[in-house]
Structure formats: structure tokens, C-alpha cells
Tab-separated table of C-alpha atoms in Angstrom:
chain	number	residue	atom	x	y	z
A	1	GLY	CA	126.884	81.693	90.017
A	2	ALA	CA	126.015	83.209	93.367
A	3	ARG	CA	122.461	83.212	94.697
A	4	ASN	CA	120.793	86.046	96.521
A	5	TYR	CA	117.807	85.450	98.785
A	6	ALA	CA	115.258	87.966	100.058
A	7	GLY	CA	116.300	91.567	99.839
A	8	GLY	CA	113.758	92.458	102.530
A	9	ILE	CA	112.496	89.548	104.670
A	10	TYR	CA	112.949	85.774	104.260
A	11	PHE	CA	110.299	83.597	105.941
A	12	TYR	CA	111.395	79.973	106.362
A	13	GLY	CA	109.797	76.975	108.043
A	14	ALA	CA	106.522	76.244	109.816
A	15	ASP	CA	107.567	76.488	113.470
A	16	THR	CA	105.973	79.895	113.989
A	17	VAL	CA	103.476	82.103	112.197
A	18	PRO	CA	105.111	85.528	111.970
A	19	THR	CA	102.650	88.415	112.081
A	20	PHE	CA	103.539	91.844	110.762
A	21	ASP	CA	101.384	94.960	111.081
A	22	ASN	CA	102.314	98.366	109.666
A	23	LEU	CA	105.317	97.060	107.750
A	24	ILE	CA	107.406	98.818	105.101
A	25	VAL	CA	109.691	96.797	102.792
A	26	SER	CA	111.102	99.213	100.223
A	27	GLY	CA	114.077	99.991	98.048
A	28	ASN	CA	115.834	96.622	98.293
A	29	THR	CA	118.029	95.607	95.351
A	30	LEU	CA	119.421	92.116	94.870
A	31	THR	CA	122.621	92.036	92.832
A	32	GLY	CA	124.726	88.947	92.283
A	33	GLU	CA	128.433	88.388	92.484
A	34	SER	CA	128.444	87.722	88.760
A	35	GLY	CA	126.211	88.504	85.822
A	36	SER	CA	124.870	84.940	85.805
A	37	SER	CA	123.647	85.005	89.416
A	38	ASN	CA	120.047	84.246	90.376
A	39	SER	CA	118.037	86.507	92.664
A	40	TYR	CA	115.158	85.240	94.799
A	41	GLY	CA	112.568	87.556	96.337
A	42	ALA	CA	113.713	91.173	96.189
A	43	GLY	CA	111.061	92.225	98.710
A	44	LEU	CA	109.650	89.205	100.581
A	45	MET	CA	110.302	85.466	100.241
A	46	SER	CA	108.333	82.609	101.836
A	47	ASN	CA	109.642	79.029	101.821
A	48	SER	CA	109.123	75.589	103.445
A	49	TYR	CA	105.659	75.968	104.975
A	50	ALA	CA	106.281	79.479	106.232
A	51	SER	CA	102.957	81.269	106.674
A	52	PRO	CA	103.460	84.971	107.425
A	53	VAL	CA	100.418	87.139	108.092
A	54	ILE	CA	100.989	90.656	106.776
A	55	THR	CA	98.475	93.430	107.462
A	56	ASN	CA	98.769	97.099	106.485
A	57	ALA	CA	102.065	97.090	104.635
A	58	ASP	CA	103.862	98.771	101.758
A	59	VAL	CA	106.087	96.547	99.596
A	60	VAL	CA	107.484	99.174	97.250
A	61	GLY	CA	110.356	99.648	94.830
A	62	ASN	CA	112.180	96.348	95.336
A	63	THR	CA	114.331	95.129	92.433
A	64	CYS	CA	116.118	92.029	91.202
A	65	ALA	CA	118.944	93.602	89.270
A	66	THR	CA	121.061	90.758	87.861
A	67	GLY	CA	120.788	87.276	86.434
A	68	THR	CA	117.511	85.373	86.549
A	69	CYS	CA	115.086	87.090	88.905
A	70	TYR	CA	112.289	85.415	90.829
A	71	GLY	CA	109.779	87.743	92.476
A	72	GLY	CA	110.095	91.488	92.868
A	73	GLY	CA	107.476	92.025	95.570
A	74	LEU	CA	106.721	88.537	96.916
A	75	LEU	CA	108.219	85.130	96.084
A	76	LEU	CA	106.553	81.882	97.189
A	77	TRP	CA	109.190	79.139	96.913
A	78	ASP	CA	108.735	75.403	97.648
A	79	TRP	CA	105.713	75.091	99.951
A	80	GLY	CA	105.757	78.788	100.825
A	81	GLY	CA	102.601	80.589	101.938
A	82	ALA	CA	101.361	84.071	102.787
A	83	ASP	CA	98.220	85.827	104.045
A	84	VAL	CA	98.315	89.465	102.920
A	85	GLN	CA	95.726	92.184	103.517
A	86	ASN	CA	95.487	95.983	103.371
A	87	THR	CA	98.838	96.078	101.564
A	88	ASN	CA	100.299	98.029	98.642
A	89	ILE	CA	102.556	95.959	96.349
A	90	VAL	CA	103.859	98.696	94.082
A	91	SER	CA	106.694	99.382	91.604
A	92	ASN	CA	108.618	96.149	92.151
A	93	VAL	CA	110.846	94.754	89.371
A	94	ALA	CA	111.815	91.158	88.607
A	95	GLY	CA	113.102	90.850	85.078
A	96	SER	CA	110.438	89.791	82.589
A	97	SER	CA	107.833	88.372	84.992
A	98	GLY	CA	106.678	88.143	88.585
A	99	GLY	CA	107.222	91.777	89.491
A	100	ALA	CA	104.392	91.660	92.032
A	101	VAL	CA	104.109	87.952	92.899
A	102	TYR	CA	106.086	84.939	91.715
A	103	VAL	CA	104.973	81.427	92.660
A	104	TRP	CA	107.866	79.097	91.884
A	105	ASN	CA	105.717	75.995	91.383
A	106	ALA	CA	101.925	76.219	91.579
A	107	SER	CA	101.659	72.558	92.586
A	108	MET	CA	103.934	73.222	95.580
A	109	LEU	CA	102.181	76.350	96.883
A	110	TYR	CA	101.315	76.081	100.586
A	111	PHE	CA	98.656	78.804	100.422
A	112	LEU	CA	98.281	82.365	99.177
A	113	ASP	CA	95.534	84.790	100.155
A	114	PHE	CA	95.213	88.452	99.229
A	115	ASP	CA	92.451	90.670	100.623
A	116	TYR	CA	92.149	94.434	100.120
A	117	THR	CA	95.580	94.550	98.511
A	118	ASN	CA	96.656	97.016	95.837
A	119	PHE	CA	98.884	95.861	92.944
A	120	TYR	CA	100.271	98.694	90.825
A	121	ASP	CA	103.168	99.282	88.396
A	122	ASN	CA	104.890	95.904	88.807
A	123	GLY	CA	105.792	95.391	85.152
A	124	SER	CA	103.935	93.999	82.166
A	125	SER	CA	103.838	90.479	83.627
A	126	ALA	CA	103.271	91.126	87.322
A	127	PHE	CA	102.104	87.614	88.282
A	128	LYS	CA	103.928	84.353	87.581
A	129	ASN	CA	102.279	80.935	88.125
A	130	THR	CA	99.351	82.516	89.952
A	131	THR	CA	96.341	84.531	88.853
A	132	ASP	CA	96.000	88.269	89.296
A	133	PRO	CA	93.610	88.701	92.272
A	134	THR	CA	92.587	92.225	91.276
A	135	GLY	CA	88.813	92.624	91.282
A	136	SER	CA	88.099	89.991	93.934
A	137	ASP	CA	88.177	90.099	97.749
A	138	GLY	CA	88.622	93.876	97.764
A	139	ASN	CA	91.873	93.767	95.744
A	140	ILE	CA	92.518	96.749	93.479
A	141	ALA	CA	95.058	98.119	90.988
A	142	VAL	CA	95.490	101.901	91.411
A	143	ASP	CA	98.268	104.414	91.897
A	144	PRO	CA	98.481	104.678	95.700
A	145	ASP	CA	99.449	108.348	95.339
A	146	TYR	CA	102.168	108.391	97.971
A	147	THR	CA	103.126	111.744	99.431
A	148	ASP	CA	106.701	111.552	98.048
A	149	VAL	CA	108.732	108.772	96.417
A	150	SER	CA	110.800	110.995	94.153
A	151	SER	CA	112.748	113.275	96.503
A	152	SER	CA	115.714	110.923	96.754
A	153	GLY	CA	117.131	107.737	95.319
A	154	ASP	CA	117.234	106.453	98.891
A	155	SER	CA	113.980	104.754	99.897
A	156	ALA	CA	114.633	105.756	103.512
A	157	ASP	CA	113.765	109.307	102.410
A	158	TRP	CA	110.444	108.355	100.815
A	159	ASP	CA	107.197	109.432	102.438
A	160	LEU	CA	104.771	106.540	101.931
A	161	THR	CA	101.843	108.225	103.640
A	162	LEU	CA	98.879	108.580	101.301
A	163	ALA	CA	98.248	111.977	99.741
A	164	THR	CA	94.809	113.561	100.072
A	165	GLY	CA	92.527	112.007	97.480
A	166	SER	CA	94.408	108.691	97.252
A	167	SER	CA	92.178	105.805	96.153
A	168	CYS	CA	93.755	103.701	98.926
A	169	ILE	CA	92.214	105.854	101.671
A	170	ASP	CA	89.345	103.973	103.367
A	171	ALA	CA	89.787	101.148	100.793
A	172	GLY	CA	90.938	98.446	103.213
A	173	ASP	CA	89.130	95.705	105.064
A	174	PRO	CA	86.018	97.327	106.605
A	175	SER	CA	86.438	95.172	109.723
A	176	ILE	CA	89.757	96.918	110.429
A	177	LEU	CA	89.581	100.559	111.489
A	178	ASP	CA	92.060	103.413	111.373
A	179	THR	CA	92.846	105.403	114.500
A	180	ASP	CA	90.087	107.896	113.549
A	181	SER	CA	87.535	105.022	113.452
A	182	SER	CA	87.162	105.199	109.660
A	183	VAL	CA	87.656	102.125	107.453
A	184	SER	CA	91.319	101.176	107.255
A	185	ASP	CA	93.505	102.701	104.577
A	186	ILE	CA	95.559	100.334	102.442
A	187	GLY	CA	99.226	100.613	103.362
A	188	ALA	CA	101.562	100.811	106.338
A	189	TYR	CA	99.890	103.910	107.784
A	190	GLY	CA	96.450	102.329	107.967
A	191	GLY	CA	94.807	100.228	110.642
A	192	PRO	CA	94.868	100.667	114.429
A	193	GLY	CA	98.673	100.927	114.486
A	194	GLY	CA	98.965	103.330	111.581
A	195	ALA	CA	99.537	106.570	113.463
A	196	TRP	CA	103.334	106.461	113.505
């Protein structure tokens, strides 16, 4: 069957280290050409010594919809890597496992580091071939309490700013500050570039 790679962003190769600040990857759906198709990385996919650095992001509502699904939020394929901080990985779907993070083969993982990242509502088996980092290095598991993700079926209409009282406000890396000089919020609207 057909294969579908990276509904949002596909990182491949070690030539450069892509850096993303204040990133939103939301509402991507991978569907195959036939019911037996495989889907790889509905949100983000890292492969072949790629080493993206992602700070202050929202990876939200990405779905593998057909066939065998590998990774709703983030997929680390052969020798893939990622450094993720101050990020919400929320409401991603990948079949029966790996809704948040799917590591294809733990013995072929380049590296994976999560700091001050929030994992929420990514299915009953959110992590495949890697441990859940919640509770260490500032990582949490709470409803981010977005301003509005229900007004439309189109993720372009969602408002992923944090509502007053969100547990993700001031919950990021204390060495990174918001534009008001408070501790960074977790999500795409936190950090020094968050006022957009």
C-alpha cells in the first residue's frame, strides 16, 4: 500500500540542525491511498540523524487516520533525534499506541530530550518504545486550557493562546522569559518571540 510521511514537518539528515521557535503544528491528518496504507508521523517526523531543536511549540490535534500508524505527535525513525522544550504535545492520535511519541527502534534512536514539555490527551498508550518523561526535567501532563479549539473543525481557526488560569502559564524553562519578563509559558505563545 501507499505510505504517508509527516503530516506537519519531516526532518531528514544531519547536514543542518533546524531550530524552530514559536511553532504550531496542528490539525494534520495522514490518510492513505488504500485502507492498508501506513502513516508515519502525523505531526513531526525525524529521521537519519536529523536533530531539530524545538522551543515553545504546540503540536496539537494531528492524526494518523488509516492503516498502521506510527506517531501522532512525534515520530523518531531510524537514527532520528529531537530536542524539545516548552512545548505542548496534545490530543494527537496514532492508532493504538504512540499518540504523543513513537520511537521506531529504541536501539536506533539518535537522541531524544524533553524539558518543560506538556503531554496531554494523546491516547491510552501515548509513548511507544520510549518512557513517559512526565515528572522529570519540568515535564508535565495537564490540560493546557487553550482559549478555543472547538469553534471549528479547521485547526486554522483554533486559538491556541492559553486561557487565564492555565497550568502552562509560567510553567516553562525558568531560564527562558516571556516578553513581560515572567517565566516562559509552555506553548507557541511563550518565550521571547511569543507576542505574535
